[in-house]
C-alpha positions in Angstrom: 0.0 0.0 0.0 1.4 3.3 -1.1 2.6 5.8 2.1 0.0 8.7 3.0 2.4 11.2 1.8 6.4 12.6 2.2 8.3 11.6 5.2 8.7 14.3 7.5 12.0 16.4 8.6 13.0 16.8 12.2 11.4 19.7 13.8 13.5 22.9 12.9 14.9 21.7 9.9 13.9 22.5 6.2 13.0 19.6 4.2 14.7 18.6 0.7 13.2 15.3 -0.6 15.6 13.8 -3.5 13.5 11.2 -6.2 15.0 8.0 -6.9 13.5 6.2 -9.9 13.0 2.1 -9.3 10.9 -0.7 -11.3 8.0 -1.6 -9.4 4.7 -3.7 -9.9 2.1 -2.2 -12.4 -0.8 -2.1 -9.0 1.6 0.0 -7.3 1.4 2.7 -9.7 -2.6 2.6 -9.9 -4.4 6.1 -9.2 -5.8 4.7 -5.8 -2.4 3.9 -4.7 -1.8 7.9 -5.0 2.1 7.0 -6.5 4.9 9.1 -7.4 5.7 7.8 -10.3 7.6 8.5 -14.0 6.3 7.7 -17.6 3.9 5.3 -18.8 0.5 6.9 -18.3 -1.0 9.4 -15.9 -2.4 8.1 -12.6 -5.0 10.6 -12.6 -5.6 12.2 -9.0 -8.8 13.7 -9.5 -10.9 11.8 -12.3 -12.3 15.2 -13.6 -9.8 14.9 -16.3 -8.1 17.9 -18.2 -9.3 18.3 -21.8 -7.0 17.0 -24.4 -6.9 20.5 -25.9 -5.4 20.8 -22.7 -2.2 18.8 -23.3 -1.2 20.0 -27.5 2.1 21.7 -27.2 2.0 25.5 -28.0 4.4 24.5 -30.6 3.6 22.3 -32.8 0.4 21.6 -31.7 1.1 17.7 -31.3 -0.5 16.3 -28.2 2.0 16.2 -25.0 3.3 12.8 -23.2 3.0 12.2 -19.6 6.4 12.9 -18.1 6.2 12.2 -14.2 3.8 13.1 -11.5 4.4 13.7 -7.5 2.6 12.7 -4.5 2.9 15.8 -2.4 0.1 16.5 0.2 0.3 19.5 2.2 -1.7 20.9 5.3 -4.3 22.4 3.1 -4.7 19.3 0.9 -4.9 15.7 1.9 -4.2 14.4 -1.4 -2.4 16.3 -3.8 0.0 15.4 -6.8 1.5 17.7 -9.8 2.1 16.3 -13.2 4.4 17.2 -15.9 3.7 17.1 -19.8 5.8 17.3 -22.3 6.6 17.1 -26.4 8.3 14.4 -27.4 8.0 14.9 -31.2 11.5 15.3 -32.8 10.5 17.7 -35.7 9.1 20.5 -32.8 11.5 23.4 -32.1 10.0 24.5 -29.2 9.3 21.8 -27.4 6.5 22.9 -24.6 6.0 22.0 -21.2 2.7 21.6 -19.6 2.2 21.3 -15.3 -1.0 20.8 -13.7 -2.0 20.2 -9.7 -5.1 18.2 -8.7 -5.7 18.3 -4.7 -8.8 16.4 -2.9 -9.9 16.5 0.5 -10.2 13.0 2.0 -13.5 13.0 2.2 -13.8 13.3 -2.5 -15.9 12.2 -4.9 -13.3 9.6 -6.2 -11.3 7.9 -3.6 -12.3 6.3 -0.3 -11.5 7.8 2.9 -9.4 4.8 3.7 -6.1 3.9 1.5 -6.6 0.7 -0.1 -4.3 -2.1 -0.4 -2.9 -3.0 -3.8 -5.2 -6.5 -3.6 -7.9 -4.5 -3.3 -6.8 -1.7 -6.0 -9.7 -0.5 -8.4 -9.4 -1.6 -11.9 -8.1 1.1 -14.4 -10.0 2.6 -15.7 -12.7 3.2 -14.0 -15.8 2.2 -15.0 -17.2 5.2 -17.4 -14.0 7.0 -17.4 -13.3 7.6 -21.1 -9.0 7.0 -21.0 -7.0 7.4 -24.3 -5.7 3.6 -25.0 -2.4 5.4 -26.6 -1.9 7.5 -23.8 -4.0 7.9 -20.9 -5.4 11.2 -21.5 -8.9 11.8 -21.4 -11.1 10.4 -24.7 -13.7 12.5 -26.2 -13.5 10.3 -29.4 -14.3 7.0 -30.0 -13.8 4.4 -32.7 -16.8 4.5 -35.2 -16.8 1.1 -35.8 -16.1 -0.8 -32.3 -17.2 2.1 -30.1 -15.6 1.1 -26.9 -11.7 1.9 -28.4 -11.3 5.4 -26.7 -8.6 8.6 -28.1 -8.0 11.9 -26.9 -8.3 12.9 -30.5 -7.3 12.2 -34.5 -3.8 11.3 -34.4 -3.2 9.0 -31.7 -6.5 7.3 -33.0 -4.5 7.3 -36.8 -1.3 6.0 -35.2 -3.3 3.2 -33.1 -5.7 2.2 -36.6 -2.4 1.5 -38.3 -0.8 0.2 -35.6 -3.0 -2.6 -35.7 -6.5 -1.8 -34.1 -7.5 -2.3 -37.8 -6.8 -5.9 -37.5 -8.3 -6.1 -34.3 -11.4 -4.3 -34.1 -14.1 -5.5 -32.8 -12.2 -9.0 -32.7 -13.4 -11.2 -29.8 -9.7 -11.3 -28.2 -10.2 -7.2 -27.7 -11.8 -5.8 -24.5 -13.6 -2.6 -23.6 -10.0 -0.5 -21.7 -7.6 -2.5 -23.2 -4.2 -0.8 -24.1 -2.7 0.1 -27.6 0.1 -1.9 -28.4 1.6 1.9 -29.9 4.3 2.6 -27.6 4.8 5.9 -28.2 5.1 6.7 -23.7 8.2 7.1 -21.5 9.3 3.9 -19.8 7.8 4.0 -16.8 8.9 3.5 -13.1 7.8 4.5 -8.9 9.7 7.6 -8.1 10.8 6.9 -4.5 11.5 9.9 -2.3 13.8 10.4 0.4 14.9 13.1 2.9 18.7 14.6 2.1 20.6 13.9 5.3 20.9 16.3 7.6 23.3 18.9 8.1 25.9 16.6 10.2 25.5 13.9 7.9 26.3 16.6 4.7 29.3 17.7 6.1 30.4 14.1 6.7 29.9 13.1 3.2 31.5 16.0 2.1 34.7 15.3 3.9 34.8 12.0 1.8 33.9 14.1 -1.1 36.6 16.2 -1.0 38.7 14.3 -0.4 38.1 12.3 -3.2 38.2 15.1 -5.4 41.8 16.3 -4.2 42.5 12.7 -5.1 41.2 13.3 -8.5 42.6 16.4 -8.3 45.8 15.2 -8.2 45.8 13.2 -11.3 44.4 15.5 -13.3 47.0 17.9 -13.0 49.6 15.7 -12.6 52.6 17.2 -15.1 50.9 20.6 -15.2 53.0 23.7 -14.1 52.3 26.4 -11.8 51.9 28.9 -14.8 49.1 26.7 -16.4 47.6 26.4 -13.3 46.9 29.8 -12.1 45.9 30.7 -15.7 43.4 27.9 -15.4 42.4 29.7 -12.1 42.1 33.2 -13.9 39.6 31.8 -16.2 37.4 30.2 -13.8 33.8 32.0 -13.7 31.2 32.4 -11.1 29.3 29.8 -12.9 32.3 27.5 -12.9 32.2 27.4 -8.5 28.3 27.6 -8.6 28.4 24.5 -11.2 31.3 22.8 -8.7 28.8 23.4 -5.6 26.3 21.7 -7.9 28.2 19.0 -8.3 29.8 18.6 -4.4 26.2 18.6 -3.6 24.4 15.8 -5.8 26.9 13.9 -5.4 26.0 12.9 -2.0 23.0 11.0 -3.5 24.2 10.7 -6.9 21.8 8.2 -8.3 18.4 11.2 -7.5 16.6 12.0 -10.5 17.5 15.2 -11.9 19.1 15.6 -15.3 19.4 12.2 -15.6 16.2 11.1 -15.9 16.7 11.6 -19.6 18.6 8.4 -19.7 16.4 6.2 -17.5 13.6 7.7 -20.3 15.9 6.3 -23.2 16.1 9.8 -24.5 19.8 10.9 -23.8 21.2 11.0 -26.8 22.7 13.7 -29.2 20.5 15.4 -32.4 17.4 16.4 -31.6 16.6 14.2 -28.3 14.6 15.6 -25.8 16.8 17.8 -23.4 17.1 19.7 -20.4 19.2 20.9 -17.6 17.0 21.8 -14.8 12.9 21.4 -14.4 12.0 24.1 -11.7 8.0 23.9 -10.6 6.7 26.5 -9.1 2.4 25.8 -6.9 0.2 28.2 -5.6 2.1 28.8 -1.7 -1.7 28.5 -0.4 -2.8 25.6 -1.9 -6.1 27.2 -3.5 -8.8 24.5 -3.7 -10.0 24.7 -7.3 -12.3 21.5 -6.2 -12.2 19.0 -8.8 -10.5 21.0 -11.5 -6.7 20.7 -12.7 -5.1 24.1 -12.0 -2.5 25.0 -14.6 1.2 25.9 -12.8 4.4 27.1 -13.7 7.2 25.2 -14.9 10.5 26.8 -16.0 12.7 25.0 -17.7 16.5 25.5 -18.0 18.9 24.0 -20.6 22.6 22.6 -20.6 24.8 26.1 -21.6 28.0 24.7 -23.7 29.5 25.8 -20.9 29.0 22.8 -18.9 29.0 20.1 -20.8 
């Protein structure tokens, strides 16, 4: 059964909560599990579903791919989770980002009061929830000929019909919520939170840190003189020690998910892959209750400079 929400810091203490992406089974990432979880499809908080107009990129006007979503309840919400949308199309220069937040009380019109074990977890979907069978979004459109294969609109249902729904339609073998066998989603995977140690703890692993950095250090510039050295130091840029902290930092936990997630999603690669440095979220600080409705938020996203890399 999933956990009720975030572990909790000690009592003074800000809390930093780093995501660590594992396999785990399918039940586990079911809506009434209320998971943290990345790629495949949405486990849809609230069942009052955004439109798929909702979810085109503003550039090329493709529809978006669920990217992750996080279990993060607060004071002023007993359940509430914030998913991330993105293009994956190759041929899109801009690329758009989409974030939403859907918070319930615990008393809702979808969930029971009570968490329920993953034996006991509701089938997906839910009865007379229309789901996209490409991609999980909601399905205004049907097939005309079979009726119970669900899209979100024209092109996934294209990609799906020659995909081999063609074949299949209406065939006894095919069920009302069955899946496309189009891949076209992120791998999917829980995304297991933790608490960053404390501050003792930090300045213990930093001690090993450093000094195996001074180790590295030392190889590195091995056979360098003092000359090239302290014009290697001249050249050295604010952004050079605030990438450096960067990096002292993560690598306390180095396996979190941060820019790395693009290669757990099979997506780092050169060309035109899908890219990013930094993915920076930004909720409403009060929570607002918007009842059943997905609120839009804002997501900033910051690229690799050629600096860095």
């Amino acid at each position: 059964m999933a956990a009720p929400g975030p572990a909790m810091a000690p009592v003074g203490e800000a809390s930093v909560e780093l995501g660590f992406v594992e396999p785990a089974a399918p039940t586990r990432l079911l809506s009434s599990q209320f998971p943290s979880k990345v790629g495949g499809r949405p486990a849809w908080l609230s069942l009052q579903l955004p439109g798929p107009e909702r979810l085109l990129c503003g550039g090329c006007a493709h529809p978006m791919v669920f990217l992750l979503q996080v279990y993060a309840p607060r004071d002023r919400a007993f359940h509430r989770t914030l998913l991330i949308f993105c293009c994956a199309a190759p041929a899109c220069a801009r690329r758009r980002f989409a974030a939403f937040r859907s918070q319930l009380g615990r008393i809702n019109d979808f969930h029971p009061a009570e968490p329920q074990p993953e034996a006991e977890a509701a089938p997906e979907p839910r009865p007379g929830l229309r789901l996209c069978r490409v991609c999980g979004a909601s399905a205004p459109k049907s097939c005309s000929r079979c009726r119970w294969a669900h899209y979100c609109g024209k092109e996934h249902q294209s990609l799906d019909w020659r995909a081999g729904h063609r074949e299949a339609c209406g065939q006894p073998g095919e069920a009302a919520g069955s899946l496309s066998s189009l891949n076209i989603l992120f791998p999917e995977f829980e995304l297991v939170m933790e608490l960053e140690d404390s501050e003792d703890q930090k300045l213990e692993n930093l001690k090993c840190v450093e000094s195996m950095s001074a180790a590295e250090s030392d190889c590195v510039t091995e056979g360098l003189d003092e000359q090239e050295l302290e014009a290697m130091a001249k050249h050295e840029s604010k952004e050079d020690h605030i990438f450096a902290k960067f990096r002292k930092r993560i690598a306390q936990a180095p396996d979190q998910v941060m820019p790395q997630l693009l290669n757990h999603l099979k997506v780092d690669s050169l060309g035109e892959s899908l890219d990013w440095g930094t993915l920076s979220l930004y909720t409403c600080q009060q929570s607002c209750d918007h009842g059943n409705e997905y609120s839009v938020e804002f997501l900033w996203k910051q690229d690799f400079s050629a600096d860095q890399l």
